[in-house]
Short mmCIF file of C-alpha atoms and ligand atoms in Angstrom, two decimals:
data_model
loop_
_atom_site.label_atom_id
_atom_site.label_comp_id
_atom_site.label_asym_id
_atom_site.label_seq_id
_atom_site.Cartn_x
_atom_site.Cartn_y
_atom_site.Cartn_z
CA MET A 245 134.82 248.47 181.19
CA ASN A 246 131.92 249.19 178.88
CA THR A 247 128.97 250.17 181.08
CA THR A 248 125.79 248.18 181.01
CA VAL A 249 122.28 249.45 181.37
CA VAL A 250 121.08 245.97 182.29
CA THR A 251 120.84 245.67 186.08
CA HIS A 252 118.80 242.51 186.54
CA ALA A 253 118.02 239.18 184.90
CA THR A 254 114.90 237.04 184.79
CA GLU A 255 115.78 233.38 185.31
CA VAL A 256 114.04 230.02 185.41
CA VAL A 257 114.91 228.08 188.56
CA LEU A 258 114.82 224.32 189.07
CA PRO A 259 114.10 224.24 192.82
CA GLY A 260 114.46 220.50 193.42
CA GLU A 261 113.14 217.21 192.05
CA VAL A 262 109.92 218.49 190.49
CA GLU A 263 107.62 218.02 187.53
CA PRO A 264 108.13 220.58 184.73
CA SER A 265 105.30 222.61 186.28
CA GLY A 266 107.48 223.04 189.40
CA LEU A 267 109.94 225.34 187.57
CA ARG A 268 109.96 228.85 189.07
CA LEU A 269 110.71 232.30 187.64
CA ARG A 270 112.83 234.76 189.60
CA THR A 271 114.47 238.10 189.03
CA ARG A 272 117.94 238.79 190.38
CA ASP A 273 120.28 241.75 190.39
CA LEU A 274 123.13 241.53 187.93
CA PRO A 275 126.55 243.00 188.69
CA PRO A 276 128.42 244.50 185.75
CA PRO A 277 130.74 242.01 183.98
CA SER A 278 134.02 241.46 185.84
CA ALA A 279 137.45 241.25 184.19
CA GLY A 280 137.48 238.92 181.20
CA HIS A 281 133.69 238.54 181.15
CA VAL A 282 130.82 239.63 178.95
CA LEU A 283 127.17 240.24 179.69
CA LEU A 284 124.97 238.43 177.20
CA ARG A 285 121.33 239.09 176.36
CA MET A 286 119.81 235.67 175.63
CA ASP A 287 118.33 235.50 172.11
CA ALA A 288 117.73 231.74 172.17
CA THR A 289 118.36 228.80 174.49
CA GLY A 290 116.81 225.36 174.42
CA VAL A 291 115.78 222.16 176.11
CA SER A 292 118.37 219.38 176.12
CA PHE A 293 117.88 215.84 177.36
CA ALA A 294 120.08 216.87 180.30
CA GLU A 295 117.25 218.95 181.81
CA GLN A 296 114.97 215.92 181.73
CA GLN A 297 117.58 214.11 183.81
CA MET A 298 118.41 217.10 186.05
CA ARG A 299 114.82 217.61 187.18
CA ARG A 300 114.86 213.99 188.35
CA GLY A 301 118.26 214.45 190.03
CA LYS A 302 119.65 211.97 187.49
CA TYR A 303 122.26 213.96 185.58
CA TYR A 304 125.77 212.66 186.23
CA ASP A 305 127.31 215.79 187.77
CA GLN A 306 124.50 218.31 188.20
CA PRO A 307 124.89 221.11 190.77
CA PRO A 308 122.90 220.98 194.03
CA PHE A 309 119.34 222.36 193.85
CA PRO A 310 118.21 225.08 193.41
CA PHE A 311 119.88 226.15 190.17
CA VAL A 312 119.11 227.70 186.80
CA PRO A 313 119.13 225.07 184.02
CA GLY A 314 119.97 225.73 180.38
CA TYR A 315 122.75 223.84 178.58
CA ASP A 316 123.54 226.30 175.80
CA VAL A 317 122.75 229.77 174.58
CA VAL A 318 122.85 232.11 171.61
CA GLY A 319 122.84 235.78 172.55
CA THR A 320 124.03 239.30 171.93
CA VAL A 321 126.86 240.85 173.94
CA VAL A 322 125.49 243.93 175.70
CA ALA A 323 128.46 244.82 177.92
CA THR A 324 132.09 243.84 178.37
CA GLY A 325 134.27 243.70 181.45
CA PRO A 326 137.83 244.99 181.84
CA GLY A 327 140.26 243.30 179.47
CA VAL A 328 137.59 242.40 176.90
CA ASP A 329 137.48 244.12 173.50
CA PRO A 330 134.56 246.60 173.74
CA ALA A 331 133.95 246.00 170.02
CA MET A 332 132.32 242.73 171.08
CA VAL A 333 129.24 244.71 172.15
CA GLY A 334 126.45 244.07 169.68
CA ARG A 335 127.95 240.80 168.41
CA ARG A 336 125.93 237.61 168.33
CA VAL A 337 127.70 234.68 169.97
CA ALA A 338 127.02 231.13 171.17
CA ALA A 339 128.20 229.25 174.25
CA VAL A 340 127.77 225.92 176.02
CA THR A 341 127.02 226.56 179.68
CA LYS A 342 125.75 223.18 181.01
CA THR A 343 123.51 225.17 183.38
CA GLY A 344 122.39 228.78 183.68
CA ALA A 345 121.19 229.58 180.16
CA TRP A 346 117.44 229.73 180.89
CA ALA A 347 117.79 233.41 181.73
CA SER A 348 117.14 236.73 180.04
CA HIS A 349 120.77 237.76 180.64
CA LEU A 350 123.88 235.94 181.78
CA LEU A 351 127.50 236.67 182.56
CA LEU A 352 130.02 234.51 180.72
CA ASP A 353 133.77 234.23 180.39
CA ALA A 354 134.60 235.94 177.09
CA ALA A 355 136.87 233.00 176.24
CA ASP A 356 133.83 230.71 176.17
CA VAL A 357 131.83 232.51 173.49
CA VAL A 358 132.02 231.72 169.77
CA PRO A 359 130.80 234.12 167.04
CA VAL A 360 127.60 233.20 165.17
CA PRO A 361 127.73 233.99 161.44
CA ASP A 362 125.58 236.85 160.13
CA GLY A 363 122.39 235.74 158.48
CA VAL A 364 121.79 232.80 160.83
CA THR A 365 118.83 233.33 163.16
CA ALA A 366 119.38 232.86 166.89
CA ALA A 367 116.86 230.01 167.06
CA ASP A 368 118.47 228.19 164.14
CA ALA A 369 121.95 228.62 165.63
CA GLU A 370 120.69 227.36 168.99
CA THR A 371 119.82 223.95 167.49
CA VAL A 372 123.48 223.22 166.70
CA VAL A 373 125.37 224.54 169.73
CA VAL A 374 125.71 221.63 172.17
CA ASN A 375 123.99 219.29 169.71
CA GLY A 376 126.20 220.29 166.79
CA VAL A 377 129.47 220.06 168.70
CA THR A 378 128.45 216.71 170.22
CA ALA A 379 127.48 215.27 166.83
CA TRP A 380 130.54 216.68 165.06
CA GLN A 381 133.03 215.45 167.66
CA MET A 382 131.50 211.98 167.94
CA LEU A 383 131.51 211.53 164.16
CA HIS A 384 134.82 213.13 163.25
CA ARG A 385 136.93 212.96 166.41
CA THR A 386 135.74 209.79 168.17
CA ALA A 387 134.45 207.39 165.49
CA LYS A 388 136.36 208.95 162.55
CA VAL A 389 134.00 207.36 160.04
CA ARG A 390 135.20 207.62 156.45
CA ARG A 391 133.27 208.64 153.34
CA GLY A 392 131.46 205.58 151.99
CA GLY A 393 130.96 204.11 155.48
CA THR A 394 127.66 203.13 157.11
CA ILE A 395 126.51 204.06 160.60
CA VAL A 396 123.54 203.54 162.90
CA VAL A 397 122.21 206.56 164.80
CA LEU A 398 119.81 205.79 167.65
CA GLY A 399 117.17 208.48 168.18
CA ALA A 400 117.66 210.03 164.74
CA ASN A 401 114.75 212.43 165.39
CA GLY A 402 116.31 213.92 168.53
CA GLY A 403 118.33 217.09 168.86
CA VAL A 404 121.76 215.43 168.66
CA GLY A 405 120.51 212.60 166.45
CA SER A 406 119.00 214.79 163.72
CA THR A 407 122.21 216.86 163.53
CA LEU A 408 124.40 213.75 163.47
CA VAL A 409 122.40 212.31 160.57
CA GLN A 410 122.85 215.51 158.56
CA LEU A 411 126.58 215.80 159.30
CA ALA A 412 127.11 212.18 158.33
CA ARG A 413 125.18 212.51 155.08
CA HIS A 414 127.22 215.61 154.26
CA ALA A 415 130.38 213.54 154.83
CA GLY A 416 129.21 210.88 152.34
CA ILE A 417 128.19 208.33 154.98
CA THR A 418 125.12 206.09 154.75
CA VAL A 419 122.90 206.35 157.83
CA ILE A 420 120.34 204.04 159.38
CA GLY A 421 118.37 205.95 162.00
CA THR A 422 116.12 204.56 164.72
CA ALA A 423 113.00 206.54 165.61
CA SER A 424 109.36 205.92 166.42
CA ALA A 425 107.20 205.44 163.30
CA ARG A 426 105.70 208.95 163.60
CA HIS A 427 109.14 210.43 162.79
CA HIS A 428 110.09 208.21 159.87
CA ASP A 429 109.25 210.82 157.21
CA THR A 430 111.41 213.37 159.05
CA VAL A 431 114.31 210.94 159.36
CA ARG A 432 113.99 210.02 155.67
CA ALA A 433 114.01 213.73 154.74
CA LEU A 434 117.28 214.12 156.65
CA GLY A 435 118.74 211.45 154.37
CA ALA A 436 118.69 208.36 156.62
CA THR A 437 116.88 205.03 156.33
CA PRO A 438 114.47 204.94 159.29
CA VAL A 439 113.83 201.86 161.42
CA ASP A 440 111.31 201.67 164.25
CA TYR A 441 112.93 201.31 167.68
CA ARG A 442 109.67 199.84 169.00
CA ASP A 443 109.86 196.95 166.52
CA PRO A 444 110.86 193.78 168.43
CA GLU A 445 112.74 192.74 165.27
CA LEU A 446 114.69 196.03 165.14
CA TYR A 447 118.18 194.55 165.17
CA ARG A 448 117.32 191.78 162.71
CA ARG A 449 116.01 194.49 160.35
CA ILE A 450 119.20 196.49 160.65
CA ARG A 451 121.24 193.34 159.94
CA GLU A 452 119.15 192.73 156.82
CA LEU A 453 120.08 196.22 155.64
CA VAL A 454 123.81 195.80 156.41
CA PRO A 455 124.64 192.09 156.63
CA ASP A 456 128.39 192.74 156.98
CA GLY A 457 127.94 195.09 159.92
CA VAL A 458 128.36 198.84 160.26
CA ASP A 459 131.31 201.16 160.81
CA ALA A 460 129.87 202.89 163.86
CA VAL A 461 126.86 202.89 166.15
CA PHE A 462 125.97 206.03 168.16
CA ASP A 463 124.07 204.94 171.26
CA HIS A 464 122.73 207.37 173.88
CA VAL A 465 120.23 204.87 175.29
CA GLY A 466 122.45 202.34 177.08
CA GLY A 467 120.73 199.63 179.14
CA ALA A 468 120.14 196.18 177.70
CA GLY A 469 120.17 197.37 174.07
CA LEU A 470 123.83 198.41 174.27
CA GLU A 471 124.89 194.82 173.65
CA GLN A 472 122.85 194.82 170.44
CA SER A 473 124.50 198.05 169.34
CA TRP A 474 127.90 196.43 169.91
CA SER A 475 126.87 193.35 167.94
CA LEU A 476 125.99 195.43 164.86
CA LEU A 477 129.61 196.46 164.31
CA ARG A 478 131.80 195.01 161.60
CA ARG A 479 135.49 194.27 162.33
CA GLY A 480 137.16 197.65 162.87
CA GLY A 481 133.82 199.20 163.81
CA VAL A 482 133.39 201.70 166.65
CA LEU A 483 130.68 201.89 169.29
CA VAL A 484 130.18 205.45 170.50
CA SER A 485 128.14 205.38 173.68
CA TYR A 486 127.14 208.82 174.92
CA GLY A 487 124.25 208.51 177.32
CA THR A 488 122.02 206.36 179.47
CA ALA A 489 118.55 207.56 178.48
CA ALA A 490 117.11 204.13 179.31
CA THR A 491 117.84 204.56 183.02
CA LYS A 492 116.45 208.09 183.41
CA ASP A 493 113.43 206.88 185.39
CA GLU A 494 115.21 204.26 187.50
CA ALA A 495 115.40 205.00 191.21
CA GLY A 496 118.78 205.22 192.91
CA ASN A 497 122.19 206.73 192.44
CA SER A 498 122.53 208.89 189.32
CA GLN A 499 126.16 207.94 188.77
CA LEU A 500 125.80 204.15 189.04
CA PRO A 501 124.36 203.52 185.54
CA VAL A 502 127.20 205.57 184.03
CA LEU A 503 129.89 203.77 186.05
CA LYS A 504 128.41 200.39 185.06
CA LEU A 505 128.44 201.54 181.45
CA PHE A 506 132.13 202.55 181.67
CA ALA A 507 133.02 199.13 183.07
CA ARG A 508 131.21 197.38 180.25
CA LEU A 509 132.83 199.50 177.55
CA ALA A 510 136.28 198.96 179.07
CA LEU A 511 135.70 195.21 179.09
CA TRP A 512 134.62 195.15 175.43
CA ASN A 513 137.53 197.35 174.46
CA ASN A 514 139.99 194.94 175.99
CA LEU A 515 138.64 191.89 174.20
CA PRO A 516 140.64 190.88 171.12
CA ASN A 517 137.73 191.39 168.73
CA GLY A 518 138.81 194.05 166.24
CA ARG A 519 136.13 196.49 167.40
CA SER A 520 136.33 199.38 169.84
CA ALA A 521 133.98 200.96 172.34
CA HIS A 522 134.18 204.58 173.53
CA PHE A 523 132.22 206.82 175.82
CA TYR A 524 131.94 210.31 174.35
CA ASN A 525 131.87 213.06 176.96
CA PHE A 526 131.43 216.65 175.77
CA TRP A 527 133.38 217.91 178.82
CA ALA A 528 136.36 215.59 178.44
CA GLY A 529 139.58 217.61 178.53
CA LYS A 530 137.99 220.53 180.41
CA ARG A 531 140.89 220.48 182.89
CA ARG A 532 143.09 221.85 180.10
CA PRO A 533 140.92 224.90 179.37
CA ALA A 534 142.96 226.39 176.52
CA ALA A 535 142.97 223.19 174.47
CA PHE A 536 139.34 222.44 175.35
CA ARG A 537 138.20 225.90 174.26
CA ALA A 538 140.26 225.82 171.05
CA ARG A 539 138.71 222.50 170.03
CA LEU A 540 135.19 223.64 170.94
CA ARG A 541 135.64 226.90 169.02
CA GLU A 542 136.97 225.07 165.95
CA ASP A 543 134.17 222.51 165.91
CA LEU A 544 131.31 224.90 166.68
CA THR A 545 132.60 227.31 164.03
CA GLN A 546 132.57 224.48 161.45
CA VAL A 547 129.03 223.44 162.35
CA LEU A 548 127.72 227.03 162.34
CA ALA A 549 129.30 227.55 158.91
CA LEU A 550 127.45 224.47 157.62
CA LEU A 551 124.24 225.95 158.97
CA ALA A 552 124.99 229.31 157.37
CA ASP A 553 125.65 227.78 153.94
CA GLY A 554 122.49 225.66 154.06
CA THR A 555 124.21 222.26 154.37
CA LEU A 556 122.53 221.79 157.74
CA ALA A 557 118.84 222.57 158.14
CA ALA A 558 117.95 223.64 161.70
CA GLN A 559 115.50 221.18 163.25
CA ILE A 560 113.23 223.28 165.49
CA ALA A 561 110.47 221.32 167.18
CA ALA A 562 108.81 224.41 168.71
CA GLU A 563 109.61 227.80 170.21
CA PHE A 564 108.50 228.99 173.66
CA PRO A 565 109.09 232.27 175.50
CA LEU A 566 111.31 232.04 178.60
CA ASP A 567 108.38 232.41 180.99
CA GLU A 568 106.86 229.26 179.44
CA ALA A 569 109.95 227.11 180.05
CA ALA A 570 107.76 224.61 181.92
CA ALA A 571 105.68 224.01 178.78
CA ALA A 572 108.88 223.77 176.73
CA LEU A 573 110.26 221.08 179.04
CA ALA A 574 106.95 219.20 179.12
CA LEU A 575 106.82 219.14 175.32
CA ALA A 576 110.44 217.96 175.06
CA GLU A 577 109.57 215.14 177.47
CA SER A 578 106.41 214.11 175.59
CA ARG A 579 108.37 211.83 173.23
CA THR A 580 106.44 213.28 170.30
CA VAL A 581 108.88 215.85 168.93
CA ALA A 582 111.51 215.93 166.23
CA GLY A 583 114.42 218.33 166.64
CA LYS A 584 115.08 220.86 169.38
CA VAL A 585 112.61 222.69 171.59
CA VAL A 586 113.91 226.27 171.55
CA ILE A 587 113.34 228.92 174.22
CA VAL A 588 113.40 232.59 173.20
CA PRO A 589 113.12 235.79 175.27
N1 NAP B 19 127.86 212.42 176.44
C1 NAP B 19 127.70 213.70 176.14
O1 NAP B 19 128.61 214.50 176.28
C2 NAP B 19 126.37 214.17 175.61
C3 NAP B 19 126.23 215.45 175.10
C4 NAP B 19 124.98 215.85 174.61
C5 NAP B 19 123.92 214.96 174.65
N2 NAP B 19 124.10 213.72 175.19
C6 NAP B 19 123.02 212.73 175.21
O2 NAP B 19 122.44 212.71 173.94
C7 NAP B 19 121.12 212.23 174.04
C8 NAP B 19 120.23 213.09 173.17
O3 NAP B 19 120.14 214.38 173.73
P1 NAP B 19 119.19 215.46 173.05
O4 NAP B 19 119.34 216.71 173.82
O5 NAP B 19 119.37 215.41 171.60
O6 NAP B 19 117.76 214.84 173.43
P2 NAP B 19 116.36 214.91 172.69
O7 NAP B 19 116.35 215.96 171.65
O8 NAP B 19 115.35 214.92 173.78
O9 NAP B 19 116.28 213.51 171.93
C9 NAP B 19 116.24 212.33 172.65
C10 NAP B 19 116.20 211.16 171.69
O10 NAP B 19 116.29 209.98 172.46
C11 NAP B 19 115.13 209.19 172.30
N3 NAP B 19 114.80 208.67 173.62
C12 NAP B 19 114.39 209.39 174.69
N4 NAP B 19 114.22 208.57 175.74
C13 NAP B 19 114.51 207.34 175.32
C14 NAP B 19 114.51 206.06 175.94
N5 NAP B 19 114.16 205.89 177.22
N6 NAP B 19 114.85 205.00 175.18
C15 NAP B 19 115.19 205.15 173.89
N7 NAP B 19 115.21 206.34 173.25
C16 NAP B 19 114.88 207.41 173.96
C17 NAP B 19 114.09 210.11 171.75
O11 NAP B 19 113.17 209.37 170.99
P3 NAP B 19 111.59 209.77 171.11
O12 NAP B 19 111.48 211.15 170.54
O13 NAP B 19 110.89 208.74 170.32
O14 NAP B 19 111.29 209.73 172.57
C18 NAP B 19 114.92 211.06 170.89
O15 NAP B 19 115.20 210.48 169.65
C19 NAP B 19 120.76 212.23 175.52
O16 NAP B 19 120.79 210.92 176.01
C20 NAP B 19 121.86 213.06 176.14
O17 NAP B 19 122.12 212.69 177.45
C21 NAP B 19 125.29 213.32 175.65
#
């Protein structure tokens, strides 16, 4: 084992269902990395929509409180456990953790980390870890939209949405992106045609733009609007549902809206209508770890390479130090930002 000089970590704890101001900081002792593991110094992590749901107890399979949130991380390996190549020390890597990344240091399975190309800053890389893989897999693995196609991306200003728009444009796909009016210039700069999701005539406007229907709709909102997303598809079109943002503030069971959504998608899928409806789940296939990791590594490597060569422009809404995670979460929840709120040491 390569010895570490790091003996403790500072972490942000979500103690229960609290406002962002209820997040707590704690310091804990860190054991050295065990076999197959690395100790990472966090260089950047970020706020995902998941933390907005977790602090309300509304994320589908969140751990019991208290826990350390943080869906993904970019960091530098500072120590390796037995069985891990000691040459990894000093390398910058990225990983998707679901929870635990809002920490100064964290222990990770070495098989879960993916190298970050030289020349990419940690904050820039952070914007495309979970967001980049999600966008890439939905576009190229789930919807499989071809060059020349047209898609609708809901929330084109968001972390996933802004990456999805850029990946689609790079693949020669026309994009219509929904966003509030304040973000239309940003969405236009990403290469999409913006439409205002607050406009009561939203769907009529989209139909005016693409009267024959679109090849895919990417919908993380769910709720009543899902039916409209489905209706925008042409024959052969694909609905990719990947969230239930609309129900975040509803009281009750956190799994019910998702189960209802699955039932609806299954019903639509079984109708003889020439369209298909999928739920994208980042963690699908996790029970076969080798295949899951290989796919994640391949896709994240592709997205990081596009960032390194300038095809993707990192969308950073703001940067906060770790001890201001509460302010970072509050800003992400303000519904005023474009891109990702990044947390740095
Ligand atoms: N299924 C999966 O495996 C998977 C993986 C990753 C992410 N996701 C989902 O992807 C979505 C985006 O995540 P993110 O981290 O990119 O979030 P984000 O950066 O906070 O962006 C959220 C986007 O959704 C919009 N939005 C927020 N609340 C909304 C509501 N109630 N109704 C309509 N639009 C709303 C926002 O618009 P404003 O800025 O105007 O509020 C923004 O465009 C989330 O729903 C998340 O759960 C799913």
